Coordinates of C-alpha atoms and ligand atoms in Angstrom, one line a residue:
M289 CA 13.3 -60.3 -52.9
V290 CA 14.4 -57.6 -50.6
L291 CA 17.8 -58.0 -49.0
P292 CA 18.4 -55.6 -46.2
W293 CA 20.2 -53.0 -48.1
D294 CA 17.4 -52.7 -51.1
Q295 CA 14.7 -50.8 -48.9
D296 CA 13.7 -49.1 -52.0
P297 CA 10.1 -49.9 -53.8
T298 CA 11.3 -48.5 -57.0
L299 CA 14.4 -50.7 -57.6
A300 CA 14.1 -52.8 -60.6
A301 CA 13.5 -56.2 -59.2
F302 CA 10.5 -55.0 -57.0
P303 CA 6.8 -55.3 -58.5
K304 CA 5.5 -52.1 -59.2
T305 CA 1.8 -52.8 -58.5
P306 CA 0.4 -55.6 -56.2
A307 CA -0.9 -57.2 -58.9
D308 CA 2.5 -57.8 -60.2
G309 CA 3.7 -59.9 -57.6
Q310 CA 4.9 -60.5 -54.3
L311 CA 7.9 -59.4 -52.2
L312 CA 10.3 -61.8 -49.9
V313 CA 12.0 -60.4 -47.5
L314 CA 14.2 -62.4 -45.6
E315 CA 16.2 -62.3 -42.0
T316 CA 18.9 -64.6 -41.5
R317 CA 20.3 -66.5 -38.4
A318 CA 23.8 -66.4 -40.3
K319 CA 24.1 -62.8 -40.6
V320 CA 22.9 -61.8 -37.2
H321 CA 26.0 -64.0 -35.8
A322 CA 28.4 -63.5 -38.3
M323 CA 30.5 -60.8 -36.7
P324 CA 30.4 -58.9 -33.3
W325 CA 27.9 -56.7 -34.5
H326 CA 27.7 -53.2 -32.9
R327 CA 24.1 -53.1 -31.2
Q328 CA 23.0 -50.2 -32.8
K329 CA 23.5 -51.6 -36.2
L330 CA 21.8 -54.9 -35.5
T331 CA 18.9 -52.5 -34.3
L332 CA 18.9 -50.5 -37.4
I333 CA 19.0 -53.1 -40.0
V334 CA 16.3 -55.3 -38.6
S335 CA 14.1 -52.6 -37.0
S336 CA 14.3 -50.6 -41.0
V337 CA 13.8 -54.0 -42.5
R338 CA 10.7 -54.5 -40.5
H339 CA 9.1 -51.3 -41.1
F340 CA 9.8 -51.9 -44.6
V341 CA 7.3 -54.8 -44.3
E342 CA 4.9 -52.9 -42.6
E343 CA 4.7 -50.1 -45.2
R344 CA 4.8 -52.4 -47.9
R345 CA 1.9 -54.4 -46.7
A346 CA 0.2 -51.1 -45.9
A347 CA 0.7 -50.1 -49.6
G348 CA -1.4 -53.4 -50.3
F349 CA 1.6 -55.8 -51.2
H350 CA 1.7 -59.5 -50.2
V351 CA 4.9 -59.5 -48.6
E352 CA 6.5 -63.1 -47.3
H353 CA 8.4 -62.2 -44.5
R354 CA 10.8 -65.3 -43.3
L355 CA 13.7 -66.2 -41.2
A356 CA 16.3 -68.1 -43.0
D357 CA 19.4 -69.7 -42.2
D358 CA 21.0 -67.9 -44.8
Y359 CA 19.7 -65.7 -47.8
A360 CA 20.3 -68.2 -50.5
S361 CA 19.1 -71.2 -48.4
G362 CA 15.9 -68.7 -47.8
V363 CA 15.4 -68.3 -51.6
E364 CA 15.9 -72.1 -52.3
A365 CA 13.0 -72.9 -49.6
F366 CA 10.8 -70.1 -50.6
S367 CA 10.9 -71.2 -54.1
A368 CA 10.6 -74.8 -53.5
W369 CA 7.0 -74.1 -51.7
A370 CA 5.7 -71.5 -53.6
K371 CA 7.3 -72.8 -57.1
P372 CA 6.9 -69.1 -58.6
K373 CA 7.1 -68.7 -62.3
A374 CA 9.8 -65.9 -61.9
L375 CA 12.1 -64.7 -59.2
H376 CA 13.9 -61.4 -59.3
A377 CA 16.2 -59.8 -57.0
M378 CA 18.9 -56.7 -57.3
A379 CA 22.6 -57.9 -57.3
P380 CA 23.7 -58.5 -53.7
K381 CA 25.7 -55.9 -52.6
E382 CA 28.1 -58.3 -50.8
W383 CA 30.7 -60.5 -52.8
A384 CA 29.8 -63.7 -51.3
I385 CA 26.0 -63.7 -51.3
D386 CA 26.1 -62.2 -54.9
G387 CA 28.3 -65.4 -55.9
R388 CA 25.8 -67.5 -54.1
F389 CA 22.9 -65.6 -55.8
R390 CA 24.3 -66.1 -59.3
A391 CA 24.6 -69.7 -58.5
L392 CA 21.2 -69.9 -57.3
A393 CA 20.3 -68.3 -61.0
T394 CA 21.6 -71.4 -62.6
R395 CA 19.0 -73.7 -61.4
L396 CA 15.8 -70.9 -60.3
P397 CA 13.9 -68.7 -62.8
L398 CA 15.6 -66.1 -60.7
T399 CA 16.7 -62.7 -62.7
I400 CA 19.6 -61.0 -61.3
H401 CA 19.2 -57.0 -61.7
D402 CA 22.4 -54.6 -62.1
D403 CA 22.6 -52.7 -58.7
G404 CA 23.7 -49.4 -60.6
G405 CA 22.1 -47.7 -63.4
P406 CA 18.6 -47.0 -64.3
G407 CA 16.8 -49.1 -61.6
G408 CA 19.5 -49.7 -59.4
H409 CA 20.4 -47.8 -56.4
F410 CA 24.0 -46.9 -57.5
L411 CA 24.6 -44.3 -60.4
T412 CA 26.9 -46.6 -62.7
T413 CA 26.4 -50.2 -63.8
R414 CA 29.3 -52.4 -62.3
D415 CA 30.3 -53.1 -66.2
E416 CA 30.5 -49.3 -66.8
F417 CA 32.8 -48.5 -64.1
L418 CA 34.7 -52.2 -65.3
T419 CA 35.0 -50.7 -68.8
W420 CA 36.1 -47.1 -67.3
V421 CA 39.1 -48.8 -65.6
K422 CA 40.1 -51.1 -68.2
G423 CA 43.3 -49.7 -70.1
R424 CA 43.6 -46.6 -67.4
K425 CA 47.6 -46.1 -66.2
Q426 CA 45.5 -45.0 -62.9
V427 CA 42.4 -45.3 -61.4
R428 CA 41.6 -42.2 -59.3
M429 CA 38.4 -40.9 -57.7
D430 CA 39.4 -37.2 -59.2
Q431 CA 39.6 -38.7 -62.7
F432 CA 36.0 -40.2 -62.1
Y433 CA 34.1 -37.4 -60.3
P434 CA 34.0 -35.1 -63.6
L435 CA 32.1 -38.0 -65.2
M436 CA 29.5 -38.4 -62.5
R437 CA 28.9 -34.5 -62.6
Q438 CA 28.7 -34.7 -66.4
K439 CA 26.6 -37.9 -66.6
L440 CA 23.8 -36.3 -64.0
G441 CA 24.5 -32.7 -65.0
L442 CA 25.2 -31.5 -61.7
L443 CA 26.8 -28.2 -61.3
V444 CA 27.9 -28.0 -65.1
D445 CA 27.0 -25.5 -67.6
A446 CA 25.7 -26.2 -71.1
K447 CA 29.1 -27.2 -72.4
G448 CA 29.7 -29.5 -69.6
K449 CA 32.2 -27.6 -67.8
P450 CA 32.1 -27.4 -63.8
V451 CA 30.4 -24.1 -62.6
G452 CA 33.1 -22.1 -60.8
G453 CA 35.8 -22.6 -63.2
K454 CA 36.8 -26.1 -61.3
W455 CA 35.8 -29.4 -60.3
S456 CA 37.0 -29.2 -57.0
F457 CA 37.0 -26.9 -53.9
D458 CA 38.5 -29.3 -51.7
A459 CA 41.2 -27.0 -50.9
D460 CA 38.8 -24.5 -49.8
N461 CA 37.7 -26.9 -47.2
R462 CA 40.0 -27.4 -44.7
E463 CA 39.1 -25.3 -41.3
H464 CA 39.5 -26.1 -37.9
A465 CA 36.0 -25.6 -36.1
R466 CA 37.2 -23.9 -32.8
G467 CA 34.5 -22.1 -31.4
V468 CA 32.4 -22.8 -33.7
E469 CA 28.7 -23.2 -32.8
M470 CA 27.0 -26.7 -34.6
P471 CA 23.2 -27.5 -35.0
T472 CA 22.2 -30.5 -33.0
I473 CA 21.2 -33.5 -34.7
P474 CA 17.4 -34.6 -34.7
W475 CA 17.7 -38.0 -33.4
F476 CA 14.4 -40.2 -33.7
T477 CA 13.0 -41.6 -30.4
P478 CA 12.3 -45.6 -30.9
D479 CA 8.8 -46.4 -31.7
A480 CA 7.4 -49.7 -30.5
L481 CA 8.6 -51.7 -33.5
T482 CA 12.4 -50.4 -32.6
Q483 CA 12.1 -51.2 -28.9
K484 CA 11.0 -54.8 -29.7
V485 CA 14.1 -55.0 -31.7
M486 CA 16.2 -53.5 -29.1
R487 CA 14.7 -55.5 -26.4
W488 CA 16.0 -58.6 -28.7
V489 CA 19.4 -57.1 -29.5
G490 CA 19.9 -56.6 -25.9
R491 CA 19.9 -60.0 -25.0
D492 CA 23.5 -61.7 -24.7
D493 CA 23.3 -64.1 -27.1
V494 CA 22.4 -61.6 -29.9
G495 CA 24.2 -58.1 -30.0
A496 CA 27.8 -58.0 -29.1
W497 CA 29.2 -54.6 -28.7
G498 CA 28.3 -51.1 -28.3
R499 CA 25.9 -49.0 -26.4
L500 CA 22.3 -49.7 -27.1
E501 CA 20.7 -46.9 -25.3
G502 CA 20.1 -43.5 -27.1
F503 CA 19.7 -45.5 -30.3
G504 CA 17.9 -42.7 -32.7
W505 CA 19.0 -43.9 -36.1
P506 CA 16.3 -43.4 -39.1
V507 CA 14.5 -46.4 -39.7
T508 CA 11.8 -45.6 -42.6
R509 CA 12.2 -43.7 -45.8
A510 CA 10.0 -40.8 -44.1
Q511 CA 12.8 -40.6 -41.4
A512 CA 15.7 -40.5 -43.8
L513 CA 13.7 -37.8 -45.9
S514 CA 13.5 -35.5 -43.0
W515 CA 17.2 -36.1 -42.2
L516 CA 18.1 -35.0 -45.5
E517 CA 15.8 -31.6 -45.6
H518 CA 17.5 -31.2 -41.9
F519 CA 20.9 -31.3 -43.2
V520 CA 20.4 -29.5 -46.2
E521 CA 18.8 -26.5 -44.3
R522 CA 20.9 -26.4 -41.3
R523 CA 24.6 -28.1 -41.9
L524 CA 24.9 -28.0 -45.2
E525 CA 26.7 -24.5 -45.6
G526 CA 29.1 -25.7 -42.4
F527 CA 29.9 -29.0 -44.1
G528 CA 32.5 -27.8 -46.8
P529 CA 34.9 -25.3 -44.5
Y530 CA 34.8 -27.8 -41.5
E531 CA 34.7 -31.2 -43.6
D532 CA 38.3 -32.0 -42.1
A533 CA 37.9 -30.7 -38.7
I534 CA 38.0 -32.6 -35.6
R535 CA 36.6 -31.4 -32.1
S536 CA 36.3 -33.6 -28.7
D537 CA 33.0 -32.1 -27.7
E538 CA 31.3 -32.6 -31.3
R539 CA 30.9 -35.6 -32.6
F540 CA 29.2 -34.7 -36.0
L541 CA 30.3 -31.4 -36.6
F542 CA 28.4 -30.2 -39.8
H543 CA 28.6 -34.1 -41.2
S544 CA 25.5 -35.3 -42.5
L545 CA 25.1 -38.9 -41.0
L546 CA 23.4 -39.8 -44.6
S547 CA 25.5 -42.7 -45.0
V548 CA 23.1 -45.0 -42.6
P549 CA 20.2 -44.2 -45.1
L550 CA 21.7 -44.4 -47.8
N551 CA 23.4 -47.8 -47.5
L552 CA 19.9 -49.1 -46.8
G553 CA 18.3 -48.1 -49.9
L554 CA 16.2 -45.5 -47.9
L555 CA 17.7 -42.3 -50.0
R556 CA 19.0 -42.3 -53.5
P557 CA 22.3 -40.9 -53.9
D558 CA 21.2 -38.7 -56.9
E559 CA 18.1 -37.5 -54.6
V560 CA 20.7 -36.4 -52.1
A561 CA 23.1 -34.7 -54.5
R562 CA 20.3 -33.0 -56.3
A563 CA 18.9 -31.9 -52.8
A564 CA 22.6 -30.2 -52.3
A565 CA 22.8 -28.6 -55.6
E566 CA 19.2 -26.8 -55.5
K567 CA 20.3 -25.4 -52.5
Y568 CA 23.1 -23.8 -54.5
Q569 CA 21.5 -22.5 -57.1
R570 CA 18.7 -21.2 -55.1
G571 CA 22.0 -19.1 -53.2
H572 CA 21.5 -20.4 -49.8
V573 CA 24.6 -22.2 -49.7
S574 CA 28.4 -21.5 -51.0
L575 CA 29.4 -23.5 -54.0
A576 CA 32.5 -25.0 -52.1
S577 CA 29.9 -26.5 -49.6
A578 CA 27.9 -28.0 -51.8
E579 CA 30.6 -29.0 -54.5
G580 CA 32.3 -30.7 -51.3
F581 CA 29.2 -32.6 -50.5
I582 CA 28.2 -33.7 -53.9
R583 CA 31.9 -34.9 -54.6
Q584 CA 31.3 -37.3 -51.3
V585 CA 28.3 -38.8 -52.8
I586 CA 28.4 -39.2 -56.4
G587 CA 32.3 -39.3 -56.5
W588 CA 33.8 -41.1 -53.4
R589 CA 30.8 -43.4 -52.8
E590 CA 30.3 -44.1 -56.3
F591 CA 34.1 -44.8 -57.1
I592 CA 34.4 -47.0 -53.8
R593 CA 31.6 -49.0 -54.8
G594 CA 33.2 -49.6 -58.2
V595 CA 36.7 -50.5 -56.9
Y596 CA 34.8 -53.4 -54.4
W597 CA 33.8 -55.1 -57.8
W598 CA 36.7 -54.1 -59.6
L599 CA 39.4 -55.8 -56.8
M600 CA 37.3 -58.5 -55.0
P601 CA 38.2 -60.9 -53.7
G602 CA 41.7 -60.2 -53.7
L603 CA 41.2 -56.8 -51.7
R604 CA 40.3 -58.8 -48.6
E605 CA 43.9 -60.0 -48.8
A606 CA 45.6 -57.1 -49.9
N607 CA 48.6 -56.2 -47.4
G608 CA 51.4 -54.3 -49.7
L609 CA 53.1 -52.7 -46.1
S610 CA 53.4 -56.3 -44.7
A611 CA 51.6 -55.2 -41.7
H612 CA 50.7 -57.9 -39.1
R613 CA 50.2 -56.8 -35.7
P614 CA 47.1 -57.8 -34.1
L615 CA 44.0 -55.3 -33.3
P616 CA 44.9 -53.7 -30.0
D617 CA 42.3 -54.0 -27.2
F618 CA 41.5 -50.3 -26.7
F619 CA 39.6 -50.7 -30.1
W620 CA 37.2 -52.7 -28.2
A621 CA 38.1 -51.0 -24.6
P622 CA 38.7 -47.4 -25.5
E623 CA 39.5 -46.8 -21.8
R624 CA 42.5 -48.8 -22.3
T625 CA 44.7 -46.1 -24.6
G626 CA 46.0 -42.9 -22.9
L627 CA 45.8 -41.6 -26.6
Q628 CA 43.2 -39.0 -26.4
C629 CA 41.9 -38.5 -30.1
V630 CA 42.1 -42.3 -30.5
K631 CA 39.8 -43.0 -27.4
E632 CA 37.5 -40.1 -28.1
A633 CA 37.1 -41.8 -32.0
V634 CA 36.8 -45.2 -30.5
E635 CA 34.2 -44.1 -27.7
S636 CA 31.9 -42.3 -30.4
V637 CA 31.8 -45.7 -32.3
H638 CA 31.2 -47.4 -29.1
D639 CA 27.9 -44.8 -28.3
T640 CA 26.7 -44.5 -31.8
G641 CA 28.5 -46.8 -34.4
Y642 CA 29.6 -43.7 -35.7
T643 CA 32.5 -41.4 -36.4
H644 CA 33.1 -39.0 -38.8
H645 CA 35.4 -39.4 -42.1
I646 CA 38.2 -37.6 -40.3
Q647 CA 38.4 -39.6 -37.4
R648 CA 37.9 -42.7 -39.5
L649 CA 41.1 -41.8 -41.7
M650 CA 43.6 -39.9 -40.0
V651 CA 42.9 -40.7 -36.4
L652 CA 41.9 -44.5 -36.5
C653 CA 43.5 -45.4 -39.6
N654 CA 46.5 -43.1 -39.6
Y655 CA 47.1 -44.7 -36.1
A656 CA 46.6 -48.8 -37.7
T657 CA 48.9 -47.8 -40.6
L658 CA 51.7 -46.2 -38.4
A659 CA 51.5 -49.0 -35.7
G660 CA 51.5 -51.9 -38.5
L661 CA 48.1 -53.1 -37.8
D662 CA 46.6 -56.1 -39.8
P663 CA 44.3 -54.9 -42.2
R664 CA 42.2 -57.4 -42.6
A665 CA 41.8 -57.3 -38.6
V666 CA 41.0 -53.4 -39.1
S667 CA 38.7 -54.2 -41.8
H668 CA 36.7 -56.7 -39.8
W669 CA 36.6 -54.0 -36.8
F670 CA 35.0 -51.3 -39.1
W671 CA 32.8 -53.9 -40.8
A672 CA 31.5 -55.1 -37.3
A673 CA 31.4 -51.8 -35.2
F674 CA 29.8 -49.2 -37.6
V675 CA 26.4 -48.6 -38.4
D676 CA 26.9 -47.8 -42.0
A677 CA 29.4 -50.6 -42.7
Y678 CA 28.7 -53.1 -45.4
E679 CA 31.9 -54.9 -47.2
W680 CA 31.4 -53.1 -50.4
V681 CA 32.2 -49.6 -48.6
E682 CA 34.4 -50.2 -45.6
L683 CA 36.7 -52.9 -47.2
P684 CA 38.1 -50.2 -49.8
N685 CA 37.8 -47.6 -47.5
V686 CA 39.7 -49.4 -44.7
V687 CA 42.4 -51.4 -46.8
G688 CA 42.9 -48.9 -49.7
M689 CA 42.3 -45.2 -48.3
G690 CA 43.0 -45.8 -44.7
L691 CA 45.8 -48.5 -44.5
H692 CA 47.6 -48.2 -48.0
A693 CA 47.8 -51.7 -48.3
T694 CA 46.8 -51.4 -52.0
D695 CA 48.1 -48.8 -54.0
A696 CA 45.8 -49.7 -56.8
F697 CA 43.7 -46.6 -56.2
T698 CA 45.2 -44.3 -54.0
T699 CA 48.5 -42.2 -54.7
K700 CA 50.0 -42.5 -51.5
P701 CA 49.2 -43.0 -47.6
Y702 CA 47.2 -41.3 -45.7
V703 CA 49.4 -40.8 -42.9
A704 CA 50.2 -37.5 -40.5
S705 CA 52.1 -36.7 -37.2
A706 CA 50.3 -35.1 -33.9
A707 CA 50.9 -31.7 -35.9
Y708 CA 47.9 -32.5 -38.4
L709 CA 45.8 -33.5 -35.8
K710 CA 46.4 -30.6 -33.5
R711 CA 45.9 -28.3 -36.4
Q712 CA 42.5 -29.9 -37.1
S713 CA 41.7 -29.3 -33.8
G714 CA 42.4 -25.9 -33.5
L715 CA 45.4 -25.8 -31.6
S716 CA 48.5 -23.1 -32.5
A717 CA 51.3 -24.4 -34.1
K718 CA 53.3 -24.2 -30.8
G719 CA 52.0 -24.9 -27.3
R720 CA 48.4 -26.3 -26.7
G721 CA 46.6 -23.2 -27.2
P722 CA 44.6 -21.2 -25.3
A723 CA 42.6 -22.5 -22.2
A724 CA 39.4 -22.1 -24.4
A725 CA 40.0 -24.6 -26.8
R726 CA 40.7 -27.6 -23.9
D727 CA 37.4 -28.8 -24.2
E728 CA 37.3 -28.9 -27.9
A729 CA 40.9 -30.1 -29.0
P730 CA 42.0 -33.9 -28.1
C731 CA 45.8 -33.0 -27.9
A732 CA 44.8 -30.3 -25.2
R733 CA 43.9 -33.2 -22.8
C734 CA 46.0 -35.9 -23.9
R735 CA 48.6 -37.3 -21.2
Y736 CA 51.1 -37.6 -24.5
D737 CA 52.7 -34.1 -25.8
P738 CA 52.2 -33.6 -29.4
D739 CA 55.0 -31.2 -29.7
V740 CA 57.4 -33.8 -28.6
R741 CA 58.9 -36.2 -31.4
V742 CA 60.9 -39.1 -29.0
G743 CA 60.7 -40.3 -25.6
P744 CA 58.0 -41.4 -22.8
T745 CA 55.7 -38.1 -22.8
A746 CA 55.9 -37.9 -26.6
C747 CA 52.6 -38.4 -28.7
P748 CA 53.0 -41.7 -30.0
F749 CA 51.6 -40.5 -33.7
N750 CA 55.1 -38.3 -34.1
A751 CA 57.6 -41.2 -33.5
M752 CA 55.6 -44.0 -35.5
Y753 CA 55.1 -41.6 -38.5
W754 CA 58.9 -40.8 -38.9
D755 CA 59.5 -44.6 -38.1
F756 CA 56.9 -45.6 -40.6
L757 CA 58.5 -43.5 -43.5
D758 CA 61.8 -44.6 -42.6
R759 CA 60.6 -48.4 -42.7
H760 CA 59.1 -48.1 -45.9
R761 CA 61.4 -45.7 -47.5
E762 CA 62.0 -47.5 -50.4
R763 CA 58.1 -47.9 -51.4
L764 CA 57.4 -44.5 -50.6
S765 CA 60.3 -43.0 -52.4
K766 CA 58.7 -43.7 -55.9
N767 CA 55.8 -40.5 -54.6
L768 CA 57.1 -37.1 -54.8
R769 CA 55.4 -35.9 -52.0
M770 CA 56.7 -38.8 -49.8
R771 CA 60.3 -38.0 -51.2
Q772 CA 60.1 -34.6 -50.0
L773 CA 59.3 -36.0 -46.2
L774 CA 61.9 -38.4 -46.6
T775 CA 64.5 -35.4 -46.9
T776 CA 63.3 -33.7 -43.9
L777 CA 63.5 -37.0 -42.2
D778 CA 67.2 -37.6 -43.4
R779 CA 67.9 -34.0 -41.9
F780 CA 67.4 -35.4 -38.5
G781 CA 70.6 -37.3 -37.9
P782 CA 71.6 -40.9 -36.8
E783 CA 70.9 -40.1 -33.0
Q784 CA 67.7 -38.4 -33.5
V785 CA 66.4 -41.5 -35.9
K786 CA 67.8 -44.4 -33.5
A787 CA 65.5 -42.3 -30.8
I788 CA 62.7 -42.2 -33.1
R789 CA 63.0 -45.7 -33.5
Q790 CA 63.1 -46.8 -30.1
T791 CA 60.4 -44.6 -29.1
A792 CA 57.9 -46.0 -31.9
E793 CA 59.3 -49.6 -30.9
A794 CA 58.2 -49.2 -27.7
H795 CA 54.8 -47.9 -27.9
R796 CA 54.0 -50.9 -30.3
K797 CA 55.7 -53.4 -27.7
S798 CA 52.9 -51.9 -25.2
L799 CA 50.2 -52.7 -27.3
R800 CA 47.9 -55.9 -26.4
P801 CA 45.4 -57.9 -28.2
Y802 CA 41.8 -58.1 -27.1
E803 CA 40.8 -61.2 -25.2
P804 CA 38.6 -62.9 -25.7
A805 CA 38.8 -62.8 -29.5
W806 CA 35.7 -62.9 -31.5
A807 CA 35.0 -64.5 -35.0
F808 CA 34.6 -62.8 -37.8
H809 CA 33.2 -64.8 -40.9
E810 CA 33.0 -62.6 -43.8
D811 CA 31.2 -64.8 -45.9
R812 CA 28.2 -65.9 -43.5
G813 CA 24.7 -64.6 -44.7
Ligands
FAD1033 C1 38.6 -46.0 -43.0 C2 37.3 -45.6 -43.6 C3 36.3 -46.5 -43.5 C4 34.9 -46.2 -44.0 N1 33.8 -46.7 -43.7 C5 32.6 -46.7 -44.2 C6 31.7 -47.2 -44.1 O1 31.6 -48.3 -43.6 N2 30.2 -47.0 -44.7 C7 30.3 -45.8 -45.5 O2 29.1 -45.5 -46.1 N3 31.6 -45.2 -45.8 C8 32.8 -45.3 -45.1 N4 33.8 -44.3 -45.2 C9 33.6 -43.2 -46.0 C10 33.1 -42.1 -45.1 O3 33.9 -41.9 -43.8 C11 31.9 -42.3 -44.6 O4 30.8 -42.3 -45.6 C12 31.0 -40.9 -43.6 O5 32.0 -40.6 -42.7 C13 29.8 -41.3 -43.3 O6 29.2 -40.2 -42.5 P1 28.3 -39.0 -42.9 O7 27.2 -39.6 -43.8 O8 28.0 -38.2 -41.8 O9 29.4 -38.4 -44.5 P2 29.4 -36.9 -45.1 O10 30.5 -36.6 -44.4 O11 28.3 -36.1 -44.6 O12 29.5 -37.4 -46.3 C14 28.5 -37.2 -47.3 C15 28.5 -38.7 -48.1 O13 29.2 -39.0 -49.0 C16 29.6 -40.5 -48.8 N5 31.3 -40.8 -48.8 C17 31.7 -39.6 -48.5 N6 33.2 -40.1 -48.4 C18 32.7 -41.6 -49.0 C19 33.8 -42.6 -49.1 N7 35.0 -42.5 -49.2 N8 33.3 -43.9 -49.5 C20 32.0 -44.0 -49.6 N9 31.0 -43.0 -49.4 C21 31.5 -41.7 -49.2 C22 28.8 -41.0 -47.8 O14 27.9 -41.6 -48.5 C23 28.6 -40.2 -47.1 O15 27.4 -40.1 -46.2 C24 34.5 -44.5 -44.7 C25 36.2 -44.0 -44.6 C26 37.2 -44.3 -44.2 C27 38.4 -43.4 -44.4

């Protein structure tokens, strides 16, 4: 049985030859209406699943392709009709669906295969990660990542030591990208099958939000492989140095955009990481770029998936900073904010279903943390609006990394003032920089001033940042780096602190929730 993210014929649950068995592919009404999905996300998932069906049929397999109310009832109905001797499924990647499949397995001849390890999509089994977590004082990605490098034999010498003498070259990867030319993204023209799906998604009762036109995401393995090749050939070298950059006129920079095919199973994480390692071994890209990229794929991605199964279902409720403000309207209607960096990030999501990591973390979630937005509401938005979002990956990223609603696997909140955003978009420390930078840096075109801390013209990131440190002083003072920042805050003096509080509060009071509100059904599907 094939769920949307299992589009890999080599997975353990699937017949290897047509004589071994048939495939059951389900689309569900419940999932389509579970959230106000981005129109490109719906198109991507439905079109890729239908391409997968066509490809498997062309390879000689019998594929039973059905529309069901939800996945579990679809399996039951199929089972009652076909009376199979055995059913096989990969462990569903979503907590609620996983639970329902495990309940089914108690009354149907259903074997559930781990989605990690040999025959799985991930590089570790769920139990391997839980065993690693057990008894650890701290659960941190940088402790997990070397184990993955050694396990896969990637960028390690014969003794298992890291090539280049250290595991991470992150510190080398923080340049802004002002004036740097980027290769264009080879988007795909939708074929007849995708166009048919787009017509359906375009109906008022199906797609809810986001631009549909311009859809060009890969929907087949062949397209995904050609993107991998393009990335490794043309963009990997720039990935390292410009990984943390922000540019108004470049939405994708040197990012790979491979989360989309990876999360559908169209690419396997080990083949993606090996392609980057090979490029380095042939001397075509720097170690910092290859290592930086590999760390994301076999380190962060794998770690985040482990954390999801470790912390669910409580992770959905996490709200360690007691943040309760509803999501402001501009997350759905970007024209309603004057904050240029936030507007550009949301516009990118609206137009493509994508923003790169730094916009997700240091623009959108930074803003959400400082403004005290409710973690569950922010998570719902990410889940519905991003083309690569599934609960297993967006929830730990949003709630843990992005909003610090739990400190179970991160050291400190990822928060910053406008100074960081200016720097990453290539503006000089003082002033908004040369005229040439105006098209490239959001701060240069913003109606707020990134160099002003308080008052109506000040960038809200500034006052909200210091106000955040002040409000969460007790909790944050446990961390050495945050303690140092609190010392700076203490030097401001009472008048300045009062003005900071007033400016931050005035901004927060100006926020309005979106009307009409949409419903988010996390468990449907
Ligand atoms: C608030 C927030 C929400 C996020 N939501 C998602 C999400 O819904 N889906 C998703 O796949 N990623 C998510 N990420 C992680 C990361 O931002 C995206 O994987 C990345 O931006 C996807 O673009 P890319 O393929 O161009 O990535 P690149 O920058 O090219 O990175 C390469 C690959 O590394 C992996 N990766 C890197 N960082 C992470 C991470 N923290 N967690 C998991 N995988 C990672 C992805 O597979 C990605 O394709 C989120 C991060 C944050 C901070």
